[in-house]
mmCIF file with all atom_site columns, C-alpha atoms in Angstrom:
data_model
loop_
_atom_site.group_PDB
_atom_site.id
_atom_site.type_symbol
_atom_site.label_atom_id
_atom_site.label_alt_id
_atom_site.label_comp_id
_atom_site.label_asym_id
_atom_site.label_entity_id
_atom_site.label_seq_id
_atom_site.pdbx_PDB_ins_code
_atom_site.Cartn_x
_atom_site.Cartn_y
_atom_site.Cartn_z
_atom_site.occupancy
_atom_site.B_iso_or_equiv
_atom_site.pdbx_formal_charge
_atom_site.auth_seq_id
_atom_site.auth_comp_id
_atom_site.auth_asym_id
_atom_site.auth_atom_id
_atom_site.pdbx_PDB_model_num
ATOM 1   C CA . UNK A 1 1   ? 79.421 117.169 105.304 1.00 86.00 ? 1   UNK A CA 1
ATOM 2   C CA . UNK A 1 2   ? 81.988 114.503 104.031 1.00 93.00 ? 2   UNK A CA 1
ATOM 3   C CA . UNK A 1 3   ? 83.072 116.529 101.221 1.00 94.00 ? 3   UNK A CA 1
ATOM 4   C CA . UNK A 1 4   ? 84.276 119.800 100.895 1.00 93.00 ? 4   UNK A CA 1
ATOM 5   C CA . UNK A 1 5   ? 82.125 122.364 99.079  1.00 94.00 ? 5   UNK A CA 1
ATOM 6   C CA . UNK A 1 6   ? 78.820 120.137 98.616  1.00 97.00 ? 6   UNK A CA 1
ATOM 7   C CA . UNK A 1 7   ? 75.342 121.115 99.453  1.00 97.00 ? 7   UNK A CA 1
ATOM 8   C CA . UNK A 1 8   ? 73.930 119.717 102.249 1.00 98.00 ? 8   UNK A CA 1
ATOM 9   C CA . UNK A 1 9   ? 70.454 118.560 101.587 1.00 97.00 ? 9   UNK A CA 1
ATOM 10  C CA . UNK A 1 10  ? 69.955 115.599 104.341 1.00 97.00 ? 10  UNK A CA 1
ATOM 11  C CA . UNK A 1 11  ? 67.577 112.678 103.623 1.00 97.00 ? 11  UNK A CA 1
ATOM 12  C CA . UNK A 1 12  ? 65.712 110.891 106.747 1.00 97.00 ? 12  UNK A CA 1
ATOM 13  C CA . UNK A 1 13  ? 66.064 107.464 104.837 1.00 96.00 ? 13  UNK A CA 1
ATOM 14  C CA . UNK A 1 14  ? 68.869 105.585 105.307 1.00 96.00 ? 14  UNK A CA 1
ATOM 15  C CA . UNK A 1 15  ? 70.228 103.122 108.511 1.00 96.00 ? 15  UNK A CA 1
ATOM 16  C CA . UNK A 1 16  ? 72.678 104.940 111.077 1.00 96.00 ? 16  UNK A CA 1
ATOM 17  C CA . UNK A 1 17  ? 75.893 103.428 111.344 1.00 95.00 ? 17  UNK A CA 1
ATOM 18  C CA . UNK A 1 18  ? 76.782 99.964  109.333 1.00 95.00 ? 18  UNK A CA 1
ATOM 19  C CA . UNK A 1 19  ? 76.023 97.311  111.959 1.00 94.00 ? 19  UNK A CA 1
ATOM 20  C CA . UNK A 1 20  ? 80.064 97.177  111.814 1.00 94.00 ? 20  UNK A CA 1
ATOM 21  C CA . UNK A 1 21  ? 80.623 96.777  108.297 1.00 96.00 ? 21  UNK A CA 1
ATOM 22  C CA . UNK A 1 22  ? 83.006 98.396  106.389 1.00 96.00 ? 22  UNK A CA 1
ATOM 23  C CA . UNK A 1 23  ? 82.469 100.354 103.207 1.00 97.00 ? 23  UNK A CA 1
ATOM 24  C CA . UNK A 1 24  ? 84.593 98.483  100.147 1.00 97.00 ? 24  UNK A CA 1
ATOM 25  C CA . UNK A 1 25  ? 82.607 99.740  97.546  1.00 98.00 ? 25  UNK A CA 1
ATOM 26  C CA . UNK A 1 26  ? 81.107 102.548 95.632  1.00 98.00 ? 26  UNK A CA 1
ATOM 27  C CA . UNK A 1 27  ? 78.566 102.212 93.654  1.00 98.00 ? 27  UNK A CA 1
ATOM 28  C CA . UNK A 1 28  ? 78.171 104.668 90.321  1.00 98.00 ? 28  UNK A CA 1
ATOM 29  C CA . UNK A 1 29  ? 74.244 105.441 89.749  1.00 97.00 ? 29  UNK A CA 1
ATOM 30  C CA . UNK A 1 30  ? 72.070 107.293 86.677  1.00 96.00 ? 30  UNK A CA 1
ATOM 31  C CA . UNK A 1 31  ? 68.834 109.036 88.075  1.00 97.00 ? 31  UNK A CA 1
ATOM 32  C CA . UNK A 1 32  ? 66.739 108.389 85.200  1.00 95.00 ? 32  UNK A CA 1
ATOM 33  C CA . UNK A 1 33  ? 64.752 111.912 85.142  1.00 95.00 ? 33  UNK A CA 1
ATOM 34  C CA . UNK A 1 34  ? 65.720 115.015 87.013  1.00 97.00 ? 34  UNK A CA 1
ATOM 35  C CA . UNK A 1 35  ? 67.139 117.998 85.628  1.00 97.00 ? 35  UNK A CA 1
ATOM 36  C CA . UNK A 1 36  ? 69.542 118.949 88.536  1.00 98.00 ? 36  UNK A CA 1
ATOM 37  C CA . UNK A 1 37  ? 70.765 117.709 91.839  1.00 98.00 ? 37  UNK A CA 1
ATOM 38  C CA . UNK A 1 38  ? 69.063 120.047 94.343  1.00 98.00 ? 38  UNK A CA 1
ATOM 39  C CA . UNK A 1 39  ? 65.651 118.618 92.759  1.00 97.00 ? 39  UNK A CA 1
ATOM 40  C CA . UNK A 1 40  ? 67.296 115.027 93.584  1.00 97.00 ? 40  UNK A CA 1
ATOM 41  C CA . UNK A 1 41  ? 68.306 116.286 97.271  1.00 97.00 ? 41  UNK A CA 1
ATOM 42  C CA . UNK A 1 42  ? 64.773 117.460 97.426  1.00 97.00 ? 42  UNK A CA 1
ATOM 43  C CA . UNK A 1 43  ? 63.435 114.148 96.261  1.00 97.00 ? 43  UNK A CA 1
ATOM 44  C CA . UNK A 1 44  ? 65.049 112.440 98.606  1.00 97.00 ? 44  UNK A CA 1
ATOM 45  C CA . UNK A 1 45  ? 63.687 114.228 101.351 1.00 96.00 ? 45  UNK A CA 1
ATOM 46  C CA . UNK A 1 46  ? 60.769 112.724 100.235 1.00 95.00 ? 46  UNK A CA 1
ATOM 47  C CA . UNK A 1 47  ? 60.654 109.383 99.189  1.00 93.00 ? 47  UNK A CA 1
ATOM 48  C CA . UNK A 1 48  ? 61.547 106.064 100.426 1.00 93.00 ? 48  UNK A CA 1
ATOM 49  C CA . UNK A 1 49  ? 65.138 106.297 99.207  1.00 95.00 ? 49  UNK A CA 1
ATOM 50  C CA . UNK A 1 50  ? 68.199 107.739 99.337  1.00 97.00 ? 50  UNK A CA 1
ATOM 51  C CA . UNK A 1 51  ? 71.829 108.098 97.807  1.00 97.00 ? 51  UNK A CA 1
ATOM 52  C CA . UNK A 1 52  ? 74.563 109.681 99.707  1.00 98.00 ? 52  UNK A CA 1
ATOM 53  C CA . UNK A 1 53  ? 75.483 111.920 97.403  1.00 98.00 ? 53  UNK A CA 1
ATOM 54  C CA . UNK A 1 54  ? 73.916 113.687 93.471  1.00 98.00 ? 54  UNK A CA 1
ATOM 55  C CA . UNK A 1 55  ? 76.501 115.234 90.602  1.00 98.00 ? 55  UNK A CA 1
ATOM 56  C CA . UNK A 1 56  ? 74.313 117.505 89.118  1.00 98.00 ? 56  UNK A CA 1
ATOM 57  C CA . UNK A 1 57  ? 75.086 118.396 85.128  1.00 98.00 ? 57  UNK A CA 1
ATOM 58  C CA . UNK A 1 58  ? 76.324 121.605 86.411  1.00 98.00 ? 58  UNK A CA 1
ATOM 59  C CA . UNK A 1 59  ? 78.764 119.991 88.591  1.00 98.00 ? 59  UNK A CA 1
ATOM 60  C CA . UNK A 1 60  ? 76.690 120.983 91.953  1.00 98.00 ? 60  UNK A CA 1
ATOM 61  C CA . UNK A 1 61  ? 77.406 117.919 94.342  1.00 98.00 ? 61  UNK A CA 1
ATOM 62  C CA . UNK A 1 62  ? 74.415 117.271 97.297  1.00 98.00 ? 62  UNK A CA 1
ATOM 63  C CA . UNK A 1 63  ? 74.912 114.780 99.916  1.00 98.00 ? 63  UNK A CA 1
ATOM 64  C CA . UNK A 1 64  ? 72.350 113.666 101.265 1.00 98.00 ? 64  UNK A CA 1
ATOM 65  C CA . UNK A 1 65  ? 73.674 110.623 103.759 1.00 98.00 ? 65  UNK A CA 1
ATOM 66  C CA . UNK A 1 66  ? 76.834 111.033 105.849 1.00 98.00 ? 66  UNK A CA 1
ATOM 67  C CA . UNK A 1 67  ? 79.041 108.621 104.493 1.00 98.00 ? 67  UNK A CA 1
ATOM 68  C CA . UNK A 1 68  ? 79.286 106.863 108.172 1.00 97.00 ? 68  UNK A CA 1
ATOM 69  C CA . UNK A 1 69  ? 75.415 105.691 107.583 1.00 98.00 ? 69  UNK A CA 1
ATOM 70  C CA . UNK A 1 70  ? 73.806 103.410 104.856 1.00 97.00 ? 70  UNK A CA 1
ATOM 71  C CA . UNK A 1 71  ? 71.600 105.479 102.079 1.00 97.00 ? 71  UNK A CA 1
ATOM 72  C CA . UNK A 1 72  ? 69.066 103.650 100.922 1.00 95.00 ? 72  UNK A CA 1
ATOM 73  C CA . UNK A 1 73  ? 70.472 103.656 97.624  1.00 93.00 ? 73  UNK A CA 1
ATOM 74  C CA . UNK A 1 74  ? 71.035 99.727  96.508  1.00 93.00 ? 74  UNK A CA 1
ATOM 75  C CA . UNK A 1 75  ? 68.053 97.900  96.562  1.00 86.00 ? 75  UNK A CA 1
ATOM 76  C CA . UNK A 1 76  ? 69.122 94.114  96.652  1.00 87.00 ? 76  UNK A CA 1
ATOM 77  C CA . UNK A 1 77  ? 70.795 91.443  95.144  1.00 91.00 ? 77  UNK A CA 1
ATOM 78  C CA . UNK A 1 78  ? 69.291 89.931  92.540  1.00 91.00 ? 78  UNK A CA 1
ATOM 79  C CA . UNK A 1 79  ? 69.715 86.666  90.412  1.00 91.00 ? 79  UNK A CA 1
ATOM 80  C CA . UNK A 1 80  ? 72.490 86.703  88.085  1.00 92.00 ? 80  UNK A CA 1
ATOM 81  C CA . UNK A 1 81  ? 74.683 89.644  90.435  1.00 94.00 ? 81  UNK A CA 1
ATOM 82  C CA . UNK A 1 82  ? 78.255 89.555  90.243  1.00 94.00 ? 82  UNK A CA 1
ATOM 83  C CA . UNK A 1 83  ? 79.982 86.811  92.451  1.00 94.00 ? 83  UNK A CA 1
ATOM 84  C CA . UNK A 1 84  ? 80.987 88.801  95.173  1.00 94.00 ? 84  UNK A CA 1
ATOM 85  C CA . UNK A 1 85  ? 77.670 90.153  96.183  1.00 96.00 ? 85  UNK A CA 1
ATOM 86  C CA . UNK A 1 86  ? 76.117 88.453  99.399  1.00 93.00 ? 86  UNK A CA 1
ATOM 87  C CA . UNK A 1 87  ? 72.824 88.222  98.752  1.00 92.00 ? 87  UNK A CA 1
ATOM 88  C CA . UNK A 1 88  ? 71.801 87.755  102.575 1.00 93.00 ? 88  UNK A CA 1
ATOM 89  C CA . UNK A 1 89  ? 73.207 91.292  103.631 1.00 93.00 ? 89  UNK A CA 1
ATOM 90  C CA . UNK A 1 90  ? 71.716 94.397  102.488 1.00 95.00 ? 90  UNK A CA 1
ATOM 91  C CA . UNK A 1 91  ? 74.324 95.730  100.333 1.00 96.00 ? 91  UNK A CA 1
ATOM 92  C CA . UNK A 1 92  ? 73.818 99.218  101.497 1.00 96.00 ? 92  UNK A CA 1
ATOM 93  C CA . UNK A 1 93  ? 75.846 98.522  104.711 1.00 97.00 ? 93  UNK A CA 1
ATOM 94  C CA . UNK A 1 94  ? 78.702 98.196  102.281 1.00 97.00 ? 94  UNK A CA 1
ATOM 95  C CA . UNK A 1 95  ? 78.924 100.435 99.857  1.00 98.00 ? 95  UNK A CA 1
ATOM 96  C CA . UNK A 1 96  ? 78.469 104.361 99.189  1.00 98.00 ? 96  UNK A CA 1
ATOM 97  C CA . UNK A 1 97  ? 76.581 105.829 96.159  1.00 98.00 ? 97  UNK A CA 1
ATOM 98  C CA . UNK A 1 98  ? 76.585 108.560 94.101  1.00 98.00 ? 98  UNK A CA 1
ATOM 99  C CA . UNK A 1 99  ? 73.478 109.651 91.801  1.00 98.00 ? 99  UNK A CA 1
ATOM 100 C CA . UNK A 1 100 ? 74.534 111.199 88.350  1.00 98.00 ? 100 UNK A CA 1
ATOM 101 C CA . UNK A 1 101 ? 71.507 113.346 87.362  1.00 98.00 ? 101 UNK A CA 1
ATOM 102 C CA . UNK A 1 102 ? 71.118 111.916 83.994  1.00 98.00 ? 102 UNK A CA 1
ATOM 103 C CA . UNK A 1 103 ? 67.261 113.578 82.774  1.00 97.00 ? 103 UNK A CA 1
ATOM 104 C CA . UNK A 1 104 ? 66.184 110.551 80.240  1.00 96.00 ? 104 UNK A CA 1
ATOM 105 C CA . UNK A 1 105 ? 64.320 107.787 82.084  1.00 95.00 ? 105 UNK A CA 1
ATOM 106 C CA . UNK A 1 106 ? 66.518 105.069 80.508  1.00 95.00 ? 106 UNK A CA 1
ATOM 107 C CA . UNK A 1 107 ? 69.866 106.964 81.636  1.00 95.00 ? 107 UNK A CA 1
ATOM 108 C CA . UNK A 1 108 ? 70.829 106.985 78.417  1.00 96.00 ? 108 UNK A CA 1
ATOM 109 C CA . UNK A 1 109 ? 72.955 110.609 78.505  1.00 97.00 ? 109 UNK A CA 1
ATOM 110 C CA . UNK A 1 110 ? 76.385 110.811 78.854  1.00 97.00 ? 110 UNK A CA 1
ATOM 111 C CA . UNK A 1 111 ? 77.950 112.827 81.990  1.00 98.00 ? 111 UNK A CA 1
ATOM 112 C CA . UNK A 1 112 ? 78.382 116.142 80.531  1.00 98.00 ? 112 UNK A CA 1
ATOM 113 C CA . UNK A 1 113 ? 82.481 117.361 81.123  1.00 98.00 ? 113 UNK A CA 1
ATOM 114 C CA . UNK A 1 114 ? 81.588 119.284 84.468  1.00 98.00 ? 114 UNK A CA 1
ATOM 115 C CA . UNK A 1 115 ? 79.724 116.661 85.675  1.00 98.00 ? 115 UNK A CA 1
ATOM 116 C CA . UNK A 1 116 ? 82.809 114.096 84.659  1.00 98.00 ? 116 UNK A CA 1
ATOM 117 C CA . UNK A 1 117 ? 85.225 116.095 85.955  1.00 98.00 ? 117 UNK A CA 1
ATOM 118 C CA . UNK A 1 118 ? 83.440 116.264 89.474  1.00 98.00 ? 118 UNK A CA 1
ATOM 119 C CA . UNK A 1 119 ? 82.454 112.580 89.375  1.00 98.00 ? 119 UNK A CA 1
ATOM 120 C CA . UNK A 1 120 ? 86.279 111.446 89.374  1.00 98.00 ? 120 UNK A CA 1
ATOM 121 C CA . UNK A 1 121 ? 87.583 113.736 91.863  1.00 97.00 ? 121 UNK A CA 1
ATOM 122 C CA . UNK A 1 122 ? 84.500 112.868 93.934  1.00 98.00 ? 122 UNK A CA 1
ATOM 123 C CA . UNK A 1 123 ? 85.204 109.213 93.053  1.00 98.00 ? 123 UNK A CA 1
ATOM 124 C CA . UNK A 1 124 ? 88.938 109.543 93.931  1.00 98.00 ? 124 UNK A CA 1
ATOM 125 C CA . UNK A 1 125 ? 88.040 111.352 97.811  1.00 97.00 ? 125 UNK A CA 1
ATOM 126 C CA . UNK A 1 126 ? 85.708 108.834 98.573  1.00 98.00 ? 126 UNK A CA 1
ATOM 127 C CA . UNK A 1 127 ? 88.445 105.799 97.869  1.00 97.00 ? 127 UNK A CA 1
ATOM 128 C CA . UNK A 1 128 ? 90.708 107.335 99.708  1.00 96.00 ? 128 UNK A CA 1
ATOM 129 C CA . UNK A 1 129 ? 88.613 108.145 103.150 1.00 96.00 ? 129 UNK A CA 1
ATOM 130 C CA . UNK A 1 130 ? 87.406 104.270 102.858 1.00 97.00 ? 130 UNK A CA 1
ATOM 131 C CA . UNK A 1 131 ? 90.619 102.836 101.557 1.00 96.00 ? 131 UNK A CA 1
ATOM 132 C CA . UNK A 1 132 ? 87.590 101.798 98.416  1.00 97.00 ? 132 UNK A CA 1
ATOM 133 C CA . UNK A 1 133 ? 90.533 100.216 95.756  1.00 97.00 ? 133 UNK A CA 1
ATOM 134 C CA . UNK A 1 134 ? 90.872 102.492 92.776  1.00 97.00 ? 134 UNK A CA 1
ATOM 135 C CA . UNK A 1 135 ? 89.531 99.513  90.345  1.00 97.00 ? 135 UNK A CA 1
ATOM 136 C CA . UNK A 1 136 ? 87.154 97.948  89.004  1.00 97.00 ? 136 UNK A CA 1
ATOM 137 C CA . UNK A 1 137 ? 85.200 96.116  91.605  1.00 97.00 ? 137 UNK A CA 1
ATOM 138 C CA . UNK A 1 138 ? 85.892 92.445  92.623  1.00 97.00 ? 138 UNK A CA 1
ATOM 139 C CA . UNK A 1 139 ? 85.526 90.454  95.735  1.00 96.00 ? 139 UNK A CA 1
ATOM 140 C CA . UNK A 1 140 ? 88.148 92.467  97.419  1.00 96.00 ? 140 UNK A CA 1
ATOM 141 C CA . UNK A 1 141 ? 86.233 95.733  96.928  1.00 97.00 ? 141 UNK A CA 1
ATOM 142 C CA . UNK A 1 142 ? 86.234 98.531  94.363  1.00 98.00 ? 142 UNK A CA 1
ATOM 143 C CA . UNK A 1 143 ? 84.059 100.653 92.023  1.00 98.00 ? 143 UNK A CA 1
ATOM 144 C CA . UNK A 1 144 ? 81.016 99.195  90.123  1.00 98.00 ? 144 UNK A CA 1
ATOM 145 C CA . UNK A 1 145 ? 77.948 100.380 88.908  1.00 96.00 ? 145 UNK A CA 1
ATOM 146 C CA . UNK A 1 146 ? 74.297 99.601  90.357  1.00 96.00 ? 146 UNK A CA 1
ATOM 147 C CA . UNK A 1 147 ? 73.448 96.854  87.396  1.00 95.00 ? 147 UNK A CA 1
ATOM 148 C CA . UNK A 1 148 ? 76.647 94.719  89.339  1.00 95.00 ? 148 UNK A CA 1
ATOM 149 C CA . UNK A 1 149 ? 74.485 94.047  92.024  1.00 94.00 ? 149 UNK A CA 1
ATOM 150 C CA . UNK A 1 150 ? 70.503 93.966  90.622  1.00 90.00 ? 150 UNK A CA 1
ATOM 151 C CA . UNK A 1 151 ? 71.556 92.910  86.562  1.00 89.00 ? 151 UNK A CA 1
ATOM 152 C CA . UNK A 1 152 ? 67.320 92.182  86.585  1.00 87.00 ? 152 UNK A CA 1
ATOM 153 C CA . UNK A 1 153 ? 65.844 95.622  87.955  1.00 87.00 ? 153 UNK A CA 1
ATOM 154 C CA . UNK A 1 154 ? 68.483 98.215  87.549  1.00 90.00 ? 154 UNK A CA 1
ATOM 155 C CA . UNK A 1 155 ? 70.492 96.786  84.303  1.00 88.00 ? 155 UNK A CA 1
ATOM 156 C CA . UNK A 1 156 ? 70.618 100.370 82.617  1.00 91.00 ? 156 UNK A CA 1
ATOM 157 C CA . UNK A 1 157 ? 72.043 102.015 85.913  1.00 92.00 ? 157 UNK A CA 1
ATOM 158 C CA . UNK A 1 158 ? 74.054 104.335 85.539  1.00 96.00 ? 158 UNK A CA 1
ATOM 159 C CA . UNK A 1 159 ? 73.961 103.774 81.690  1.00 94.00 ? 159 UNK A CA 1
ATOM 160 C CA . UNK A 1 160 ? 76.788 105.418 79.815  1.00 97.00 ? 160 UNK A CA 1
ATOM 161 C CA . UNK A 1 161 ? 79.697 106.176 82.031  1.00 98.00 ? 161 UNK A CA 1
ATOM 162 C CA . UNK A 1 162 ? 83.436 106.795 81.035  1.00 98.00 ? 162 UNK A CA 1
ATOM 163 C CA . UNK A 1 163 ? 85.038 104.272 83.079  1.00 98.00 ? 163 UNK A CA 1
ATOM 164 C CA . UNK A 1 164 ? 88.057 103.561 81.117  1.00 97.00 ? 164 UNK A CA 1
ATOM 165 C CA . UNK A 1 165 ? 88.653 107.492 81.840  1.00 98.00 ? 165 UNK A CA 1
ATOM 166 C CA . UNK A 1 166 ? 87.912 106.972 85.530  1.00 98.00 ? 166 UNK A CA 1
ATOM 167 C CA . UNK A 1 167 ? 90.389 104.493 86.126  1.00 98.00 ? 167 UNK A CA 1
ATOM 168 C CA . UNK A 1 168 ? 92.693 106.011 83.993  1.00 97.00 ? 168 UNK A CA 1
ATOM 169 C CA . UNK A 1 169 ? 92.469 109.271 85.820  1.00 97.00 ? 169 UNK A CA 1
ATOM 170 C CA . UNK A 1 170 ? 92.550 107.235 89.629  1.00 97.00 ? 170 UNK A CA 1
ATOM 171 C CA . UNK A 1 171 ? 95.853 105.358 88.016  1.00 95.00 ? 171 UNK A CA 1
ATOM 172 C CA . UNK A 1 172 ? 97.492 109.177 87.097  1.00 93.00 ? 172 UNK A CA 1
ATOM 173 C CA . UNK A 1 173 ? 96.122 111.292 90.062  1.00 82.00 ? 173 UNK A CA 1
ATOM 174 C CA . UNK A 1 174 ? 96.035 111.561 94.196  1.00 70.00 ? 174 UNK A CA 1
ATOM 175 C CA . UNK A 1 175 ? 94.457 114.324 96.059  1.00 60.00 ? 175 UNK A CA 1
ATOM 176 C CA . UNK A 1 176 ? 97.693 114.712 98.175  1.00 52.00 ? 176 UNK A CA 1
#
């Protein structure tokens, strides 16, 4: 595993290796239903998709995609996606998710503290394996959430999500 003291719960669906692109963002996701992440780890096992790693509510983290592969996480690009998003490559070469098990289908819970608290430190690993900048996302790279990219499909993804914290907390904090 990429992360210390996650459950491993490996998904077939996702591409190996980036055809040589680099990971400059991550991308902040809502599962809309679910009650934990094992049952999302599970589900991916299962179905045509794929994030690399699920906060459960309790905190419990599963990855299931090493973070050198592509999860099948992002869809496309679809009209009206922020600027930066190339809608001819598969943004999944380019990015690495993480699921937020959020149990109402429009994601409309907030992150419970555990599951906050996990998400940033998670958050702040990640950046720092990938050199992902610690800000909002922009051409340059960064942290964004899935309705950046498909604003038709996926506009309430990851629904509520304490970003002014997040940033706040990557501004104040290194893992060093």
């Amino acid at each position: 595993m990429d992360e210390a003291g996650t459950l491993w719960m490996p998904s077939p669906n996702f591409f190996v290796g980036r055809l040589g692109h680099s990971v400059r963002w991550l991308i902040v996701h809502g599962t809309a239903g679910f009650t934990s992440a094992q049952e999302v780890g599970d589900f991916f096992q299962r179905a045509d998709v794929s994030t690399h790693y699920t906060i459960g509510r309790d905190g419990t983290i599963v990855q299931s995609v090493r973070e050198h592969d592509a999860a099948w996480g992002n869809g496309y690009v679809s009209e009206g996606h922020d600027a930066w998003w190339d809608p001819t490559l598969n943004p999944n070469y380019v990015t690495i998710s993480i699921e937020h098990v959020k149990p109402s289908h429009d994601n409309s819970d907030a992150l419970t503290p555990i599951q906050t608290e996990t998400s940033f430190r998670l958050i702040r690993s990640i950046c720092e394996r990938h050199t992902i900048p610690k800000q909002r996302a922009d051409a340059g790279g960064g942290i964004t959430g899935h309705y950046s990219m498909d604003p038709v499909g996926r506009h309430f993804c990851p629904g509520p999500y304490p970003w002014e914290e997040l940033f706040a907390f990557l501004a104040n904090h290194t893992s060093k």
